[in-house]
Short mmCIF file of N, CA and C in Angstrom, two decimals:
data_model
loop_
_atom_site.label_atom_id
_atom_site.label_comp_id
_atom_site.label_asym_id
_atom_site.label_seq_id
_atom_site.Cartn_x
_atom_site.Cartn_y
_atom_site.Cartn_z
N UNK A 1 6.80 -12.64 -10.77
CA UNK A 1 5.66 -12.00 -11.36
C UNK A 1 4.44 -12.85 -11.07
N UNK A 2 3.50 -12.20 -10.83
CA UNK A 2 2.50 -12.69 -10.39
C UNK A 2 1.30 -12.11 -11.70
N UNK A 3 0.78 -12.51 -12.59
CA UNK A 3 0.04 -12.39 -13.44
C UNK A 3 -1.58 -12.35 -12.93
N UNK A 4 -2.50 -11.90 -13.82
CA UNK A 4 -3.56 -11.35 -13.20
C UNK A 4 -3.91 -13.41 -13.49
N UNK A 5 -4.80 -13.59 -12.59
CA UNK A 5 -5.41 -14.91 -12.94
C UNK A 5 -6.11 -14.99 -13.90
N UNK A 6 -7.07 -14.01 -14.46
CA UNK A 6 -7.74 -14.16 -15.54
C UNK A 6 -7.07 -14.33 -16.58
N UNK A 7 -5.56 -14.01 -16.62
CA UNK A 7 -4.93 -14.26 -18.34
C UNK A 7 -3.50 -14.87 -17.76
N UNK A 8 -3.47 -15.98 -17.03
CA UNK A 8 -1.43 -16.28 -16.65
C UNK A 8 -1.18 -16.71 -17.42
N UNK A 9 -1.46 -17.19 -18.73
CA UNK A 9 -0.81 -17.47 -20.04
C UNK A 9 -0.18 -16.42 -20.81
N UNK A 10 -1.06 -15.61 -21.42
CA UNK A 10 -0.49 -14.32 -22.08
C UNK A 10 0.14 -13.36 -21.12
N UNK A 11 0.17 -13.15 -20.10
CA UNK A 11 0.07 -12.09 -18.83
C UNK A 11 1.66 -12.18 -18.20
N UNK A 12 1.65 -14.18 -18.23
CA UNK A 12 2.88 -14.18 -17.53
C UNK A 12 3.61 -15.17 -17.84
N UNK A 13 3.39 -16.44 -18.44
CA UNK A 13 4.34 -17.32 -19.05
C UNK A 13 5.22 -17.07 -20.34
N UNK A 14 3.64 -16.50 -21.14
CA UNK A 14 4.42 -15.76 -22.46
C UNK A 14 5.52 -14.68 -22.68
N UNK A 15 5.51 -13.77 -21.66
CA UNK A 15 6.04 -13.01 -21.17
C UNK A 15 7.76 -13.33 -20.77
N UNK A 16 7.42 -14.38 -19.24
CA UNK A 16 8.67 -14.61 -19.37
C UNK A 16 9.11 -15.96 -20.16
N UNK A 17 8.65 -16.46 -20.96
CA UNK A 17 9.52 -17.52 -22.34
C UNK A 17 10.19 -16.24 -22.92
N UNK A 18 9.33 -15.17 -23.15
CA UNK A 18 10.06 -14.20 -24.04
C UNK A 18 11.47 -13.49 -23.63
N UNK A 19 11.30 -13.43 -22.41
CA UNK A 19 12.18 -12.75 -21.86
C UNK A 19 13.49 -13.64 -21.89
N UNK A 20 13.19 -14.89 -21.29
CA UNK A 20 14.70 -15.87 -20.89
C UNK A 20 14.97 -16.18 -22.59
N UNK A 21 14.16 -16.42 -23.74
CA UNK A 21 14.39 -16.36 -24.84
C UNK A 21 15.52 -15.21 -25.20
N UNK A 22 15.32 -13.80 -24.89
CA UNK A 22 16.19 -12.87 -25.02
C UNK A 22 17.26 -12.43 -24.43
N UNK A 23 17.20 -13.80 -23.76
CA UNK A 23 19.08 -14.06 -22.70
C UNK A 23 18.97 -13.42 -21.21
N UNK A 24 17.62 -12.96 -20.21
CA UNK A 24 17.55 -12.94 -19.34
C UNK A 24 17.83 -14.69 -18.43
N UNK A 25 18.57 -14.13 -17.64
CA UNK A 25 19.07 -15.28 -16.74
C UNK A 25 18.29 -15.68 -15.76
N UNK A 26 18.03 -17.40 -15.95
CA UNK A 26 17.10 -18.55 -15.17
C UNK A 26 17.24 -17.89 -13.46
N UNK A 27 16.02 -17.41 -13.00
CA UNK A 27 16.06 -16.94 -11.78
C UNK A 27 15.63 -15.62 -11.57
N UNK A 28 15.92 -14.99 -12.43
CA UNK A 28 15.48 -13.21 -12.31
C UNK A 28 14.32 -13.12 -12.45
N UNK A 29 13.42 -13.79 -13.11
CA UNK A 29 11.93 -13.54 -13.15
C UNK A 29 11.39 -14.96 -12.98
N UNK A 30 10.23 -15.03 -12.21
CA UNK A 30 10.12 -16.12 -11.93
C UNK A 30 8.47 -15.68 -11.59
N UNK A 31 7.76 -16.59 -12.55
CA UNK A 31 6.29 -16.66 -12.48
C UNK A 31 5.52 -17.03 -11.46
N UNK A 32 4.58 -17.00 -10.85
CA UNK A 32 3.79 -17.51 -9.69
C UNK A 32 2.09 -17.41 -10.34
N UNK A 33 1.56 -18.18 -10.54
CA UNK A 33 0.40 -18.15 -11.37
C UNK A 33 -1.05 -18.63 -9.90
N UNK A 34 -1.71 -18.55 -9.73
CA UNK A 34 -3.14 -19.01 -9.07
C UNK A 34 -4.53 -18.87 -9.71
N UNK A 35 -5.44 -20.13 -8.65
CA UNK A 35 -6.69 -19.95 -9.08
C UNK A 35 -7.25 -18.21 -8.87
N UNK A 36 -8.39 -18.29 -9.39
CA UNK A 36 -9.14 -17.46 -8.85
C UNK A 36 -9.49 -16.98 -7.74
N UNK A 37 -9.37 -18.15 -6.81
CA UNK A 37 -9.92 -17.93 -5.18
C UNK A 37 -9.35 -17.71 -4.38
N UNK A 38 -7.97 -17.95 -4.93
CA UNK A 38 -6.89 -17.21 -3.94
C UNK A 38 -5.97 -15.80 -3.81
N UNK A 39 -6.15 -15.15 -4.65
CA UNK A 39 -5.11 -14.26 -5.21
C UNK A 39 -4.93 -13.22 -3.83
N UNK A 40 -5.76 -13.07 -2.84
CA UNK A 40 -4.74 -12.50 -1.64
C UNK A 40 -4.11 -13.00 -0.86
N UNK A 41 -4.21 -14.13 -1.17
CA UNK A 41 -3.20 -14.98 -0.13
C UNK A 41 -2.25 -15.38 -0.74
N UNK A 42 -2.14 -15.49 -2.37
CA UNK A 42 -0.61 -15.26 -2.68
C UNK A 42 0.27 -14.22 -2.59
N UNK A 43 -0.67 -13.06 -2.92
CA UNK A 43 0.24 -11.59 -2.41
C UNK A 43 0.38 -11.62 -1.50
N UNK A 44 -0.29 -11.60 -0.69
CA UNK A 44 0.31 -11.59 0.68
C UNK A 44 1.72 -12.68 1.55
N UNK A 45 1.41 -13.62 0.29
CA UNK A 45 2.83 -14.18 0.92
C UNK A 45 4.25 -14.20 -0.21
N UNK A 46 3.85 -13.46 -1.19
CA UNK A 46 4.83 -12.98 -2.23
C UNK A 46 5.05 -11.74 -1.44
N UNK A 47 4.63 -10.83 -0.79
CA UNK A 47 4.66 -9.26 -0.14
C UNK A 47 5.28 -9.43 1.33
N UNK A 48 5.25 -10.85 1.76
CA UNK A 48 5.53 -10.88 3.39
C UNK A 48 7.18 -11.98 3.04
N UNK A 49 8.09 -12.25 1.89
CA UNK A 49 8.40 -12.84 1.81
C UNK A 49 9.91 -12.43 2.21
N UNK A 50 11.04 -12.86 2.42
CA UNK A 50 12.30 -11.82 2.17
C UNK A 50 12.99 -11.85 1.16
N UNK A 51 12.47 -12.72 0.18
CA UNK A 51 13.34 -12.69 -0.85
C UNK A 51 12.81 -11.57 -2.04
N UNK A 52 11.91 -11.58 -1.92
CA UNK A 52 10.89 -10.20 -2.65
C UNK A 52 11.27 -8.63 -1.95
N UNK A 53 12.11 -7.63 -2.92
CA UNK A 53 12.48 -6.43 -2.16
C UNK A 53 11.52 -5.42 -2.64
N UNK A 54 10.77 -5.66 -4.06
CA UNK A 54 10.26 -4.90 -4.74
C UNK A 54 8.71 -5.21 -4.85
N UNK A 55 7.90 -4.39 -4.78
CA UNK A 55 6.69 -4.90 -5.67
C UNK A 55 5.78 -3.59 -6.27
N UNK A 56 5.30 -4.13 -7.51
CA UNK A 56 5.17 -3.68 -8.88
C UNK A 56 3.86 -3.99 -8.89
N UNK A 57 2.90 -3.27 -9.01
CA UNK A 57 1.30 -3.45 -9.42
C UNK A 57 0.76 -2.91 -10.83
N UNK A 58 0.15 -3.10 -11.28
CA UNK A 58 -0.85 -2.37 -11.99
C UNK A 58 -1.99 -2.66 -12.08
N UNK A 59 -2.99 -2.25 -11.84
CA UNK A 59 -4.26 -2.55 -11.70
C UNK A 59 -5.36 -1.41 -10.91
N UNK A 60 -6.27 -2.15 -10.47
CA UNK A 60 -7.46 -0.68 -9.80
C UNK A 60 -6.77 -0.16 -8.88
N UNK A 61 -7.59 0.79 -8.54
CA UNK A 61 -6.95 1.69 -7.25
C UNK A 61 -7.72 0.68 -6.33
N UNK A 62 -8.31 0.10 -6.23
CA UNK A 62 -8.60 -0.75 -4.84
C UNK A 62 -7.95 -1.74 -4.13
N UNK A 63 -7.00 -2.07 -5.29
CA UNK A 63 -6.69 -3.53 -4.71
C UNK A 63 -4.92 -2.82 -4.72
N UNK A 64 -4.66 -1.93 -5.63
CA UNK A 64 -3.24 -0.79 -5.31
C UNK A 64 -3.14 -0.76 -4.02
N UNK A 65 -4.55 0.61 -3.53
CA UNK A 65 -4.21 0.24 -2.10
C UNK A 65 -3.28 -0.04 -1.29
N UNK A 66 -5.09 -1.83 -1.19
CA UNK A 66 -4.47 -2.86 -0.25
C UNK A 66 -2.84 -3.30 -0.44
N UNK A 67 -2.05 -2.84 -1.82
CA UNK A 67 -0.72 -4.01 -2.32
C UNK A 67 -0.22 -2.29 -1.32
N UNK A 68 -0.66 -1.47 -1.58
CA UNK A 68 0.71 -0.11 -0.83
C UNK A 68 0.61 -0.60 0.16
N UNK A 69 -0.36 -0.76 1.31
CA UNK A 69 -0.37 -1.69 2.57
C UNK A 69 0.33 -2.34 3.15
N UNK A 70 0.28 -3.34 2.12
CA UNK A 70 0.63 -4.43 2.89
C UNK A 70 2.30 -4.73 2.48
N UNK A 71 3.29 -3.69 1.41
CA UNK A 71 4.23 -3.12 0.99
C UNK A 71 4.93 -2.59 2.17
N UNK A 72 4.15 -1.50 2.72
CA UNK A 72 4.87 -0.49 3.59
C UNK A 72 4.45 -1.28 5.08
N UNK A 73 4.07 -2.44 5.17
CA UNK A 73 4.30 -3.16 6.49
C UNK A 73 5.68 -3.83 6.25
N UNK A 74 5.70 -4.34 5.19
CA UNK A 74 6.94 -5.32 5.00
C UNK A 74 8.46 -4.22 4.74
N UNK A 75 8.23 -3.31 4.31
CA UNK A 75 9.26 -2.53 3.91
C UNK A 75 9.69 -2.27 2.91
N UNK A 76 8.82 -2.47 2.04
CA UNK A 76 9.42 -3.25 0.73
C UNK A 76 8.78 -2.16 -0.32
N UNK A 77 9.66 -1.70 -1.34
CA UNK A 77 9.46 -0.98 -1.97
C UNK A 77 8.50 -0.80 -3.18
N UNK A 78 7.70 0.46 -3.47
CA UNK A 78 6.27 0.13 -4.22
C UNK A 78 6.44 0.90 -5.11
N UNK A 79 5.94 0.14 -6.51
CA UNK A 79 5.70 1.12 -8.03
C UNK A 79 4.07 0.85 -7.90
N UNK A 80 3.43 1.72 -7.92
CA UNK A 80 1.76 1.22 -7.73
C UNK A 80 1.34 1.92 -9.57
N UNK A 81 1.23 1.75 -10.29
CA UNK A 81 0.07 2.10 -11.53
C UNK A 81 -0.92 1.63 -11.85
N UNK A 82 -2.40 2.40 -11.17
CA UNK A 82 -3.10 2.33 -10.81
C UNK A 82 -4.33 3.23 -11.87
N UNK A 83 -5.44 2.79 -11.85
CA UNK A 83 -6.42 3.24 -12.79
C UNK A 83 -6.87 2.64 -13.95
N UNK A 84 -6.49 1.37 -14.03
CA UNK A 84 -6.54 0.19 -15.15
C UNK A 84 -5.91 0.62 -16.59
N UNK A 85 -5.25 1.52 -16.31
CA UNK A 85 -4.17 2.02 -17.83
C UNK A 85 -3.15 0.85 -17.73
N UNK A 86 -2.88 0.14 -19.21
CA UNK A 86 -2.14 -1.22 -19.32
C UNK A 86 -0.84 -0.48 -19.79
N UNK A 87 -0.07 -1.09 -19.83
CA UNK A 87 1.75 -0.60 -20.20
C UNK A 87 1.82 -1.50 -21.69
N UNK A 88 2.39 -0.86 -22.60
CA UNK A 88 2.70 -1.22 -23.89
C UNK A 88 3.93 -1.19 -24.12
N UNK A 89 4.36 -2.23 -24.54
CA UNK A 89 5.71 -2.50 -25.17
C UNK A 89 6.04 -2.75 -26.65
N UNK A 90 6.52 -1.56 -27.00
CA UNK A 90 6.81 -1.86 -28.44
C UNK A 90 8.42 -1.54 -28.75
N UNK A 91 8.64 -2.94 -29.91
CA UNK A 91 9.83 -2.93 -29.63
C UNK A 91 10.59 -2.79 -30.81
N UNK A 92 12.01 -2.84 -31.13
CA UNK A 92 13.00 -2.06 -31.87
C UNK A 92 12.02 -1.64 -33.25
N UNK A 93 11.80 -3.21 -34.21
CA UNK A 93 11.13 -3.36 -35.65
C UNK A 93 9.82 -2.71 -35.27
N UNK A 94 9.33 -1.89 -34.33
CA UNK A 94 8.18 -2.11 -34.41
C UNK A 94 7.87 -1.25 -35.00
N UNK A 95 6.40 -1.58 -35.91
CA UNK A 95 6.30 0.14 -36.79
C UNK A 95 5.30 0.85 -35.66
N UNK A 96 6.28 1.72 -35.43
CA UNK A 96 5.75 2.68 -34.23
C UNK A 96 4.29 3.53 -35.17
N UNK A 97 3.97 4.31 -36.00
CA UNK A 97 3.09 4.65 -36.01
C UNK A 97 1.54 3.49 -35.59
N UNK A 98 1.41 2.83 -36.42
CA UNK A 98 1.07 1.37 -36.01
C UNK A 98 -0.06 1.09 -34.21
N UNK A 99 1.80 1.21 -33.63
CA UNK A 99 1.72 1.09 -32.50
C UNK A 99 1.27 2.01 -31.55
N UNK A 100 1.50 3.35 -32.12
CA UNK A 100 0.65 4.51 -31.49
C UNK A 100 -1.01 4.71 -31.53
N UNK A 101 -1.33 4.03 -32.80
CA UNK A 101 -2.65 4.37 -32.90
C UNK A 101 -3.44 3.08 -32.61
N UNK A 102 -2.66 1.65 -32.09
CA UNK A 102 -3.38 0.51 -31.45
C UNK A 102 -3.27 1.16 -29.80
N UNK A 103 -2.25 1.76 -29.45
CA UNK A 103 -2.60 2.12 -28.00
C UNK A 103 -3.57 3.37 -27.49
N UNK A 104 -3.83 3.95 -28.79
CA UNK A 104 -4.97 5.14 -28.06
C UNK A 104 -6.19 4.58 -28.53
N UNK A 105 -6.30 3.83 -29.41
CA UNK A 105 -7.43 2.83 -29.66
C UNK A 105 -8.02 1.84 -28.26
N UNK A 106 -6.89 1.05 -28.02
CA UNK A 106 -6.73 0.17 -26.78
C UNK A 106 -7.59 0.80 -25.33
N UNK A 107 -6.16 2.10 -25.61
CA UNK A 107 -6.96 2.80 -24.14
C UNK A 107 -8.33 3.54 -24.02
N UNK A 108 -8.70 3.51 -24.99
CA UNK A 108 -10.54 4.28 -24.93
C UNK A 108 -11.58 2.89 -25.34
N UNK A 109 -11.20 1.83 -25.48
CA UNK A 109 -11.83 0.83 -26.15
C UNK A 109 -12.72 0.10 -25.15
N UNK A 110 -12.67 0.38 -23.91
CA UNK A 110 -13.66 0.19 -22.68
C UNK A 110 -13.55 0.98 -21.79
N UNK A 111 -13.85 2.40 -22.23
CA UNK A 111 -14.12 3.78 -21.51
C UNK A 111 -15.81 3.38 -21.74
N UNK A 112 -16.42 4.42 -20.72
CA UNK A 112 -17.62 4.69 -20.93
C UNK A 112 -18.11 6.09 -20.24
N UNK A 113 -18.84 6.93 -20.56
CA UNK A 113 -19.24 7.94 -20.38
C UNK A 113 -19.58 7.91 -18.73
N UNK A 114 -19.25 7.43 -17.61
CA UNK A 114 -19.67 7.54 -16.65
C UNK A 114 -18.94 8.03 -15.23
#
């Protein structure tokens, strides 16, 4: 996993502590964090790699794209979700009403009429 640079703490360490916490096995997810100034030249060598079969985006349609790209050079199979809609995870205890009305909150909370 490659976390957005602006947040690799919450985005992607926290994430996977949580995960190997919940008995996922040392190796299946494995973080890759960077500065700011680089982030196509780590995809691109997380995307050109052979041990990478999959890759998983979410983010603008611009930079989707470039990741379908440079995906379907390598061969390598693409989930693109695209349009800056974030994925929510809520889990067993969670009080789902709660959780329904922080995610339609969430998702209009930097809309703008334009």
């Amino acid at each position: 996993m490659k976390p957005s640079e602006d947040a690799p703490i919450a985005c992607g360490l926290l994430i996977s502590d949580v995960l190997h916490e919940a008995g996922l096995p040392a190796g299946v997810l494995n973080v890759v964090t960077n500065d700011r100034d680089d982030p196509a030249e780590v995809v691109s060598a997380l995307t050109a790699d052979e041990r990478v079969r999959m890759v998983n985006f979410t983010g603008s349609t611009e930079v989707g794209r470039a990741m379908g790209v440079q995906a379907a050079q390598h061969l390598k199979a693409a989930v693109l979700e695209l349009g800056g809609k974030k994925a929510l995870l809520v889990l067993e205890d969670a009080d789902v009403d709660y959780a329904v009305d922080a995610a339609v909150f969430g998702s209009f909370l930097t809309s703008s009429p334009s």
